[in-house]
Each structure stands twice: as C-alpha cells, then as structure tokens.
C-alpha cells in the first residue's frame, strides 16, 4: 500500500472530555513534534498512530490512511509495517553480534545488497554516537545512546519505513543536531515526541498536549523559524561546554565569558538582519 | 464445546492472554471454563474464578511431565466442563517437556512465546511450536521493532504454516484476531487424539526414575553414539 497521508482523529482525554484538536494530517515529508508536560499522554498518542487505532484504545482516537480506516481484521506483516517506532525504553535483548543481526534484518526486508545496507546503517548510527559501534559487538553490550542510534539508523535505512515515530531521542545522549540534519535528507514523515525546543521549532507544526488530550496545534511561522536558528546557537554553546567538560577542562571565567560574548555577537547580527 | 489449549514456557504470558480472551468471550455471552496444569504450584484458577466467576480447576502433574498429565486427564476434564455448561474450555499448560505437544486433533492449539526470550527460542522448543495453530508473541512493548521482525521470522522458519499474532497482552493489544480464530474453531470430536506423534515409548524419566544412563531405563533409549533402540516387552 502506498501511503500519501495519515490522519489522526481526536478522541477523548484522561477526563473523558473530547479533545480540542479534532484532527490533523501528516503528509510525506512532514516533520512534526508532540510536546507537553511529563505524563500528559505524548507516548500514548504515538502508540495510537503506530497501532492504527480505530476507536479501540483508551483514547478512542482513530487513524486514517489515505482517508480510509484500517479494516479491523487487517494486520500488517511486520516486515512491511510502514511505521517504525523508536520508543523511550526499548533496548536490544538479542545477544547476536550487531553485524549479524543487521544482516538477518536486511534479508527479511528483502534487500539484495545487504552488505551495502549494513555499511550505510552503521555509518549513519556512528555519526550520532560518541563511541563508534563495531560490527562484532553483541547488541546487548551497546550503550543506551548507541542502541538508540542503531535503532534509528536501522529504521531509516534497512526498514526504510515511510513513517518514523521517535520518542524523546534527546534523552539518549545522541547528537541531536546531526540526527535532524541526517533525517531531513530522507523523504519521510517524522514525528518527534520531545521536550527540546529546538526540535519543536524545526518541525512544520507541533501538537500541544495536556491531561491526555491534544489541546492545540501550532504551525511554525517565519518568526519562529528565525528563533530556531538562534536556539541552535545557544545549543552549540551548551555543546561546547559539554565538550570541554568531557575533555576534562576547567570552565574558567574567561572561557565562560568568551562563549557568552560569542552568543551576544550573534544576537546583534541577528537583530540587524531582522531590521533589513 | 470447543477446546483451546494454550502452551508456552513459564511466565511467557499465557494467563495474561487467556484473561484478555476470556473477557471478550464473556462479553459475547458465551460461558468459558478454565483448567491449569502445572507441576508444583499454580493459583491462576483462583484468580480467574474470582475475576470472572467462571468454573476453573487446577491439576498438579507432580511426578509426571505436565503434557503427559494432560493426555491422561483431559477426557475427564472435558466431561467436567461440559457438565458445568461451558461453551469453551481453555487449558493452560506449563509445557515443560519440549518433546511432546499438548495439542488435540481438530482443536485449536496456541503457543505463547515472549518476544523477550531471545532469538533462538523458536529453534529450541520443537512440537510445542511446530504443532500449534497460532503462535502469540507477547511483550512486544518491551523489544525493538527490528527484533520483533527477526523473532517472527524465526518462528515462521520453524513452523511455516502457523498464524503469528503479536500482542501486548497487558493492554489487550492483538487479542481480537485470536478471539476470531477461537470462535471459528471446531467443536470437540470424541474420541480425542493427541496431535502429532507422542514422545517415543514409555518415558521412565518422566515417571520419576532418577538414575543417569540408558542401562537404568527401559522404553525407547539411546546411547551417546547409537541411534534409538528399544528395551522392554
Ligand atoms: N510488558 C508486558 N508484560 C506482560 C505481557 N504479557 C504478560 N506480561 C507479564 O508477564 C508476567 C507473566 O505473565 P503470566 O500471564 O502470569 O505468564 P504465564 O505464562 O501464565 O506464567 P506461568 O503460568 O506462571 O508459567 C506478568 O507479570 C505479566 O504481567 C506483555 O505483553 N507485555
Ligand atoms: N487519552 C487518554 N485517555 C486515557 N488515559 C490516557 C490518555 N492519554 C494518556 N493516558 C494515560 O496517561 C499515562 C501517561 O501517558 P504517557 O506515558 O503517554 O505520557 P508521556 O507524555 O509520554 O509522559 P513522559 O513525558 O513521562 O514520557 C498512561 O498511563 C496513559 O495510559
Ligand atoms: Mg512518554
Ligand atoms: Mg499462568
Ligand atoms: Zn513429556
Ligand atoms: Zn519425559
């Protein structure tokens, strides 16, 4: 089945009241974010999407594909499942070596160039991690960040899923900016559950949730897109500090001042550009 | 009455799946009954009785392996369930033997396997998997999608014709297709026959003889180098 569009039709929140957002569409190439406080139902919403909920989950939401609901007795062969969900908690449980696992997965997905795919997958994953993932490593030995990186790379390249749902990838300690940049090269639907303002502002729109219900939908406007560039600068400064600390440096007054002045200088440039 | 046998390794989620199925069967105004066969300890019969107010029973197999026990007692249990007016008899067995299968000809056999159990499990459990009609994979909420795919592939490698259902049994996800197949399944035919070939001969080990070495046993035996041979009458 060729997927051009997915529609989420609102159900009820934790209090049983109808959701304020009645429906939204996801079209190929869209990047969206789900935001809201801890426990507000973000994970529940993307689970509904992954399951193609049809009024059969506690939220009573319905998911349409190309404007049609999925028939009740329809079930995907998981190797053709169009949605990949990178969840908050999943870890690898298999003690197969990484290379072997990827080979089996590529074979199941019907690839005839498994070797190339494994290389591309590892290359993608290793751009997101600190320490590179080695083929011979058992999957259970990977760190949390390495695991998450490999899950994302596997879903994008070997799984080649057209719809990818990512639950709080920022918590895994992987390289977010790189991840976003790499992911944008692939024409897919990306849904980020996130507490990270940068990811939210780089999305086409965001859904704001509270008490189990979708409250509001905000399209990222031109002003916010500019703010996103500024946030990247702040983010880079934070990353710079992280790098220094990781490298065993001391954060002296002068190092701190240098970074902040850098930030102030970019803000001035930004204000000037806004005027013109 | 329809008979549905659930087998699977310990703590794989058999009771959790059955509970979800029973809830849906009752909603459709049918009357289920439940039997648990375990070696030493089980309390699911009391749980399910309390929860759904249905006739339940447990049998401890003790010295016998649970699947052998099932073969010897099932006719009486079916009679009991029929007397209670049940439309469905759900049997949960610990299935520890791995050589024999507990399934009955013309009745639905369901093997429950947890997605967390490692990629090699489907290759290890023999007839409990290969003779089942449906394989329910539980705990899919705990593993990555990539691993789910590989696990499912390994199941289909071992049992080509089996129907695979993936489930998060805690939340009742993936239960509806199982219920559909249960409703479609055939009524019990008497006399009942064990599906496939029972484990060879009379197993002296199953009945509790502890001595190691073929010379201490009778029935169908083997030594390290030799193929199967038979000792006895
Ligand atoms: N996360 C998760 N946990 C599950 C799932 N299915 C079962 N469990 C949990 O796994 C544990 C064992 O489940 P049971 O249903 O008791 O397993 P069983 O096969 O009946 O176990 P025995 O009869 O003791 O052999 C329980 O704590 C369940 O809550 C599932 O799909 N997801
Ligand atoms: N619409 C709803 N109806 C009923 N219950 C809901 C609804 N939405 C969420 N819940 C319940 O609320 C709880 C928290 O939801 P969830 O895990 O999705 O939150 P979250 O936003 O992902 O939190 P975190 O930021 O901590 O990951 C869950 O138990 C979930 O089942
Ligand atoms: Mg969450
Ligand atoms: Mg049980
Ligand atoms: Zn046996
Ligand atoms: Zn035995």
Coordinates of N, CA, C and O in Angstrom, one line a residue, chain A residues 41-151:
Chain A
X41 N 0.5 12.3 28.0 CA -0.1 11.4 27.0 C 0.6 11.4 25.7 O 0.0 11.0 24.7
X42 N 1.9 11.9 25.6 CA 2.6 12.0 24.3 C 2.9 10.6 23.8 O 2.6 10.4 22.6
X43 N 3.4 9.8 24.6 CA 3.7 8.4 24.2 C 2.4 7.7 23.7 O 2.4 7.0 22.7
X44 N 1.4 7.9 24.5 CA 0.1 7.3 24.2 C -0.3 7.7 22.8 O -0.8 6.8 22.0
X45 N -0.2 8.9 22.4 CA -0.6 9.4 21.1 C 0.2 8.7 20.0 O -0.4 8.2 19.0
X46 N 1.5 8.6 20.1 CA 2.3 8.0 19.0 C 2.0 6.4 19.0 O 2.1 5.8 18.0
X47 N 1.7 5.9 20.2 CA 1.3 4.5 20.2 C 0.1 4.3 19.4 O -0.1 3.3 18.7
X48 N -0.9 5.2 19.6 CA -2.1 5.1 18.8 C -1.9 5.1 17.3 O -2.5 4.4 16.5
X49 N -0.9 6.0 16.9 CA -0.6 6.1 15.5 C 0.0 4.8 15.0 O -0.4 4.2 14.0
X50 N 1.0 4.2 15.8 CA 1.6 3.0 15.4 C 0.6 1.8 15.3 O 0.8 1.0 14.4
X51 N -0.3 1.8 16.1 CA -1.3 0.7 16.2 C -2.4 0.9 15.1 O -3.3 0.0 15.0
X52 N -2.5 2.0 14.5 CA -3.6 2.4 13.6 C -4.9 2.3 14.4 O -5.8 1.5 14.1
X53 N -4.9 2.9 15.6 CA -6.0 2.9 16.5 C -7.3 3.1 15.7 O -7.3 4.0 14.8
X54 N -8.3 2.4 16.1 CA -9.6 2.6 15.4 C -10.7 2.5 16.5 O -11.5 1.6 16.5
X55 N -10.7 3.5 17.4 CA -11.6 3.6 18.5 C -11.5 2.3 19.4 O -12.5 1.9 20.0
X56 N -10.3 1.7 19.4 CA -10.1 0.5 20.2 C -9.0 0.7 21.3 O -8.5 -0.3 21.7
X57 N -8.7 2.0 21.6 CA -7.7 2.2 22.6 C -8.4 3.2 23.6 O -9.4 3.8 23.3
X58 N -7.8 3.3 24.8 CA -8.5 4.2 25.9 C -8.7 5.6 25.4 O -9.7 6.2 25.8
X59 N -7.9 6.1 24.5 CA -8.1 7.5 24.0 C -9.2 7.6 23.0 O -9.6 8.7 22.6
X60 N -9.7 6.5 22.4 CA -10.8 6.5 21.4 C -10.4 7.2 20.1 O -11.3 7.7 19.4
X61 N -9.1 7.4 19.9 CA -8.7 8.0 18.7 C -8.8 7.1 17.5 O -8.9 5.9 17.6
X62 N -8.9 7.7 16.3 CA -8.9 6.9 15.1 C -7.8 7.4 14.1 O -7.6 8.6 14.0
X63 N -7.2 6.5 13.4 CA -6.1 6.8 12.5 C -6.6 6.4 11.1 O -7.1 5.3 10.9
X64 N -6.5 7.3 10.1 CA -6.9 7.0 8.8 C -5.6 7.0 7.9 O -4.7 7.8 8.1
X65 N -5.6 6.1 6.9 CA -4.5 6.1 5.9 C -5.1 6.5 4.6 O -6.1 5.8 4.2
X66 N -4.6 7.4 4.0 CA -5.2 7.9 2.7 C -6.7 8.1 2.8 O -7.5 7.6 2.0
X67 N -7.1 8.7 4.0 CA -8.6 9.0 4.3 C -9.4 7.7 4.6 O -10.6 7.9 4.8
X68 N -8.8 6.5 4.7 CA -9.6 5.3 5.0 C -9.1 4.7 6.3 O -7.9 4.7 6.6
X69 N -10.1 4.2 7.1 CA -9.6 3.5 8.3 C -9.1 2.1 7.9 O -9.4 1.6 6.8
X70 N -8.2 1.6 8.8 CA -7.7 0.2 8.5 C -8.7 -0.7 8.9 O -9.3 -0.6 10.0
X71 N -9.1 -1.7 8.1 CA -10.1 -2.7 8.5 C -9.7 -3.4 9.7 O -8.5 -3.7 10.0
X72 N -10.7 -3.8 10.6 CA -10.5 -4.4 11.9 C -9.6 -5.7 11.8 O -8.8 -5.9 12.6
X73 N -9.8 -6.5 10.8 CA -9.1 -7.8 10.7 C -7.8 -7.7 9.9 O -7.2 -8.7 9.6
X74 N -7.4 -6.4 9.6 CA -6.2 -6.3 8.8 C -5.0 -6.3 9.7 O -5.0 -5.6 10.7
X75 N -4.0 -7.1 9.4 CA -2.8 -6.9 10.2 C -1.6 -6.9 9.2 O -1.6 -7.7 8.3
X76 N -0.7 -6.0 9.5 CA 0.5 -5.9 8.7 C 1.4 -7.1 8.9 O 1.6 -7.5 10.0
X77 N 2.0 -7.6 7.9 CA 3.2 -8.4 8.0 C 4.3 -7.4 8.5 O 4.5 -6.3 7.9
X78 N 4.8 -7.6 9.8 CA 5.7 -6.6 10.4 C 6.8 -6.2 9.5 O 7.3 -5.1 9.6
X79 N 7.3 -7.1 8.6 CA 8.4 -6.7 7.7 C 7.9 -5.7 6.6 O 8.7 -5.2 5.8
X80 N 6.6 -5.5 6.6 CA 6.1 -4.4 5.6 C 5.4 -3.3 6.4 O 4.7 -2.5 5.8
X81 N 5.5 -3.3 7.7 CA 4.8 -2.3 8.5 C 5.4 -1.0 8.2 O 6.6 -0.8 8.2
X82 N 4.5 0.0 7.8 CA 5.0 1.3 7.3 C 5.5 2.2 8.4 O 6.0 3.2 8.1
X83 N 5.2 1.8 9.7 CA 5.6 2.7 10.8 C 6.7 2.1 11.6 O 6.6 1.0 12.1
X84 N 7.7 2.9 11.9 CA 8.8 2.5 12.8 C 8.7 3.3 14.0 O 8.6 4.6 13.9
X85 N 8.6 2.7 15.2 CA 8.5 3.5 16.5 C 9.8 3.2 17.3 O 10.1 2.1 17.6
X86 N 10.5 4.3 17.5 CA 11.7 4.2 18.4 C 11.2 4.7 19.7 O 11.1 5.9 20.0
X87 N 11.0 3.8 20.6 CA 10.4 4.1 21.9 C 11.4 4.6 22.9 O 12.6 4.5 22.8
X88 N 10.8 5.1 24.1 CA 11.6 5.6 25.1 C 12.5 4.5 25.8 O 13.5 4.8 26.3
X89 N 11.9 3.3 25.9 CA 12.5 2.3 26.8 C 13.2 1.2 26.1 O 14.0 0.5 26.7
X90 N 12.8 0.9 24.8 CA 13.2 -0.4 24.3 C 14.7 -0.5 24.2 O 15.4 0.5 23.9
X91 N 15.2 -1.6 24.6 CA 16.6 -1.9 24.5 C 16.7 -3.2 23.6 O 15.7 -3.9 23.5
X92 N 17.9 -3.5 23.1 CA 18.1 -4.7 22.4 C 18.2 -5.8 23.4 O 18.8 -5.7 24.5
X93 N 17.6 -7.0 23.1 CA 17.7 -8.1 24.1 C 18.4 -9.2 23.5 O 18.7 -10.2 24.1
X94 N 18.7 -9.1 22.2 CA 19.4 -10.3 21.5 C 20.9 -10.1 21.6 O 21.4 -9.1 21.5
X95 N 21.5 -11.3 21.9 CA 23.0 -11.2 22.0 C 23.7 -11.5 20.7 O 24.9 -11.8 20.7
X96 N 23.0 -11.4 19.6 CA 23.7 -11.6 18.3 C 24.6 -10.4 18.1 O 24.4 -9.3 18.6
X97 N 25.7 -10.6 17.4 CA 26.6 -9.5 17.1 C 25.8 -8.5 16.1 O 25.0 -9.0 15.4
X98 N 26.1 -7.2 16.3 CA 25.4 -6.2 15.5 C 25.4 -6.5 14.0 O 24.3 -6.5 13.4
X99 N 26.5 -6.9 13.5 CA 26.6 -7.1 12.0 C 25.7 -8.2 11.6 O 25.0 -8.1 10.6
X100 N 25.7 -9.3 12.4 CA 24.8 -10.5 12.0 C 23.4 -10.1 12.1 O 22.6 -10.5 11.2
X101 N 23.0 -9.4 13.2 CA 21.6 -9.0 13.3 C 21.2 -8.2 12.1 O 20.1 -8.4 11.6
X102 N 22.0 -7.2 11.8 CA 21.6 -6.3 10.7 C 21.5 -7.1 9.4 O 20.6 -6.8 8.5
X103 N 22.3 -8.1 9.2 CA 22.3 -8.9 8.0 C 20.9 -9.7 7.9 O 20.3 -9.7 6.9
X104 N 20.5 -10.3 9.1 CA 19.3 -11.0 9.1 C 18.1 -10.1 8.8 O 17.2 -10.3 8.0
X105 N 18.2 -8.9 9.4 CA 17.1 -7.9 9.3 C 17.0 -7.5 7.8 O 15.9 -7.4 7.2
X106 N 18.2 -7.2 7.2 CA 18.2 -6.8 5.8 C 17.6 -7.9 4.9 O 16.9 -7.6 4.0
X107 N 17.9 -9.1 5.2 CA 17.4 -10.3 4.4 C 15.9 -10.4 4.5 O 15.2 -10.5 3.5
X108 N 15.4 -10.2 5.8 CA 13.9 -10.3 6.0 C 13.2 -9.2 5.2 O 12.2 -9.3 4.6
X109 N 13.9 -8.0 5.1 CA 13.3 -6.9 4.4 C 13.5 -7.0 2.9 O 13.2 -6.1 2.2
X110 N 14.1 -8.1 2.5 CA 14.1 -8.4 1.1 C 15.2 -7.6 0.3 O 15.2 -7.4 -0.9
X111 N 16.3 -7.2 1.1 CA 17.3 -6.5 0.4 C 18.3 -7.5 -0.3 O 18.6 -8.5 0.2
X112 N 18.7 -7.1 -1.6 CA 19.7 -7.9 -2.2 C 21.1 -7.3 -2.2 O 22.0 -7.9 -2.8
X113 N 21.2 -6.2 -1.4 CA 22.5 -5.7 -1.2 C 22.8 -5.5 0.2 O 23.0 -4.4 0.7
X114 N 22.6 -6.6 1.0 CA 22.7 -6.5 2.5 C 24.0 -5.8 2.9 O 23.9 -4.9 3.8
X115 N 25.1 -6.1 2.3 CA 26.4 -5.6 2.8 C 26.4 -4.1 2.7 O 26.8 -3.4 3.7
X116 N 25.9 -3.5 1.6 CA 25.9 -2.1 1.5 C 25.0 -1.4 2.5 O 25.3 -0.4 3.1
X117 N 23.9 -2.1 2.8 CA 22.9 -1.5 3.7 C 23.5 -1.5 5.1 O 23.3 -0.6 5.9
X118 N 24.2 -2.6 5.5 CA 24.8 -2.7 6.8 C 25.8 -1.6 7.0 O 25.8 -0.9 8.0
X119 N 26.6 -1.3 5.9 CA 27.6 -0.3 6.0 C 26.9 1.1 6.2 O 27.3 1.9 7.0
X120 N 25.9 1.3 5.4 CA 25.2 2.6 5.4 C 24.6 2.8 6.8 O 24.6 3.9 7.4
X121 N 24.0 1.7 7.3 CA 23.3 1.8 8.6 C 24.3 2.1 9.7 O 24.1 3.0 10.6
X122 N 25.5 1.4 9.7 CA 26.5 1.6 10.8 C 27.0 3.1 10.6 O 27.3 3.7 11.6
X123 N 27.2 3.5 9.4 CA 27.8 4.8 9.2 C 26.8 5.9 9.7 O 27.2 6.8 10.4
X124 N 25.5 5.7 9.4 CA 24.5 6.6 9.9 C 24.5 6.6 11.5 O 24.7 7.7 12.1
X125 N 24.5 5.5 12.1 CA 24.4 5.4 13.5 C 25.7 6.0 14.2 O 25.6 6.7 15.2
X126 N 26.8 5.7 13.5 CA 28.1 6.2 14.2 C 28.2 7.7 14.1 O 29.0 8.3 14.8
X127 N 27.5 8.4 13.2 CA 27.5 9.8 13.2 C 26.7 10.4 14.4 O 26.9 11.6 14.7
X128 N 25.9 9.6 15.0 CA 25.1 10.1 16.1 C 25.7 9.8 17.5 O 25.3 10.3 18.5
X129 N 26.6 8.8 17.5 CA 27.1 8.4 18.8 C 28.5 9.0 19.1 O 29.2 9.5 18.2
X130 N 28.9 8.9 20.3 CA 30.3 9.3 20.7 C 31.3 8.2 20.3 O 32.1 8.4 19.5
X131 N 31.1 7.0 20.8 CA 32.0 5.9 20.5 C 31.3 5.1 19.4 O 30.2 4.8 19.5
X132 N 32.1 4.7 18.4 CA 31.6 4.0 17.2 C 31.1 2.6 17.6 O 31.7 2.0 18.5
X133 N 30.1 2.2 16.9 CA 29.6 0.8 17.1 C 30.3 -0.1 16.2 O 30.5 0.2 15.0
X134 N 30.8 -1.2 16.7 CA 31.6 -2.1 16.0 C 30.7 -3.3 15.6 O 29.9 -3.8 16.5
X135 N 30.9 -3.9 14.4 CA 30.1 -5.0 13.9 C 30.1 -6.2 14.9 O 29.1 -6.9 15.0
X136 N 31.2 -6.5 15.5 CA 31.4 -7.7 16.2 C 30.7 -7.6 17.6 O 30.6 -8.6 18.3
X137 N 30.4 -6.3 18.0 CA 29.8 -6.2 19.4 C 28.5 -6.9 19.5 O 27.7 -6.8 18.6
X138 N 28.2 -7.5 20.6 CA 26.9 -8.1 20.9 C 25.9 -6.9 21.1 O 26.3 -5.9 21.7
X139 N 24.7 -7.1 20.5 CA 23.7 -6.0 20.6 C 23.5 -5.6 22.1 O 23.2 -4.4 22.4
X140 N 23.5 -6.6 23.0 CA 23.2 -6.3 24.4 C 24.3 -5.5 25.0 O 24.1 -4.9 26.1
X141 N 25.5 -5.4 24.4 CA 26.6 -4.7 25.0 C 26.6 -3.2 24.6 O 27.4 -2.4 25.1
X142 N 25.7 -2.8 23.7 CA 25.7 -1.4 23.3 C 25.2 -0.5 24.4 O 24.3 -0.9 25.2
X143 N 25.7 0.7 24.5 CA 25.2 1.7 25.5 C 23.8 2.2 25.1 O 23.3 1.9 24.0
X144 N 23.2 2.9 26.0 CA 21.8 3.5 25.7 C 21.8 4.3 24.4 O 21.0 4.2 23.5
X145 N 22.8 5.2 24.3 CA 22.9 6.1 23.1 C 23.2 5.3 21.9 O 22.6 5.6 20.8
X146 N 24.1 4.4 22.0 CA 24.5 3.5 20.8 C 23.2 2.8 20.3 O 23.0 2.7 19.1
X147 N 22.5 2.2 21.3 CA 21.3 1.5 21.0 C 20.3 2.3 20.2 O 19.8 1.9 19.2
X148 N 20.0 3.5 20.8 CA 19.1 4.4 20.2 C 19.5 4.8 18.7 O 18.7 4.8 17.8
X149 N 20.8 5.1 18.6 CA 21.3 5.5 17.3 C 21.1 4.3 16.3 O 20.8 4.6 15.1
X150 N 21.4 3.1 16.7 CA 21.3 2.0 15.8 C 19.8 1.7 15.4 O 19.5 1.4 14.3
X151 N 19.0 1.9 16.4 CA 17.5 1.7 16.2 C 17.1 2.7 15.1 O 16.3 2.3 14.2

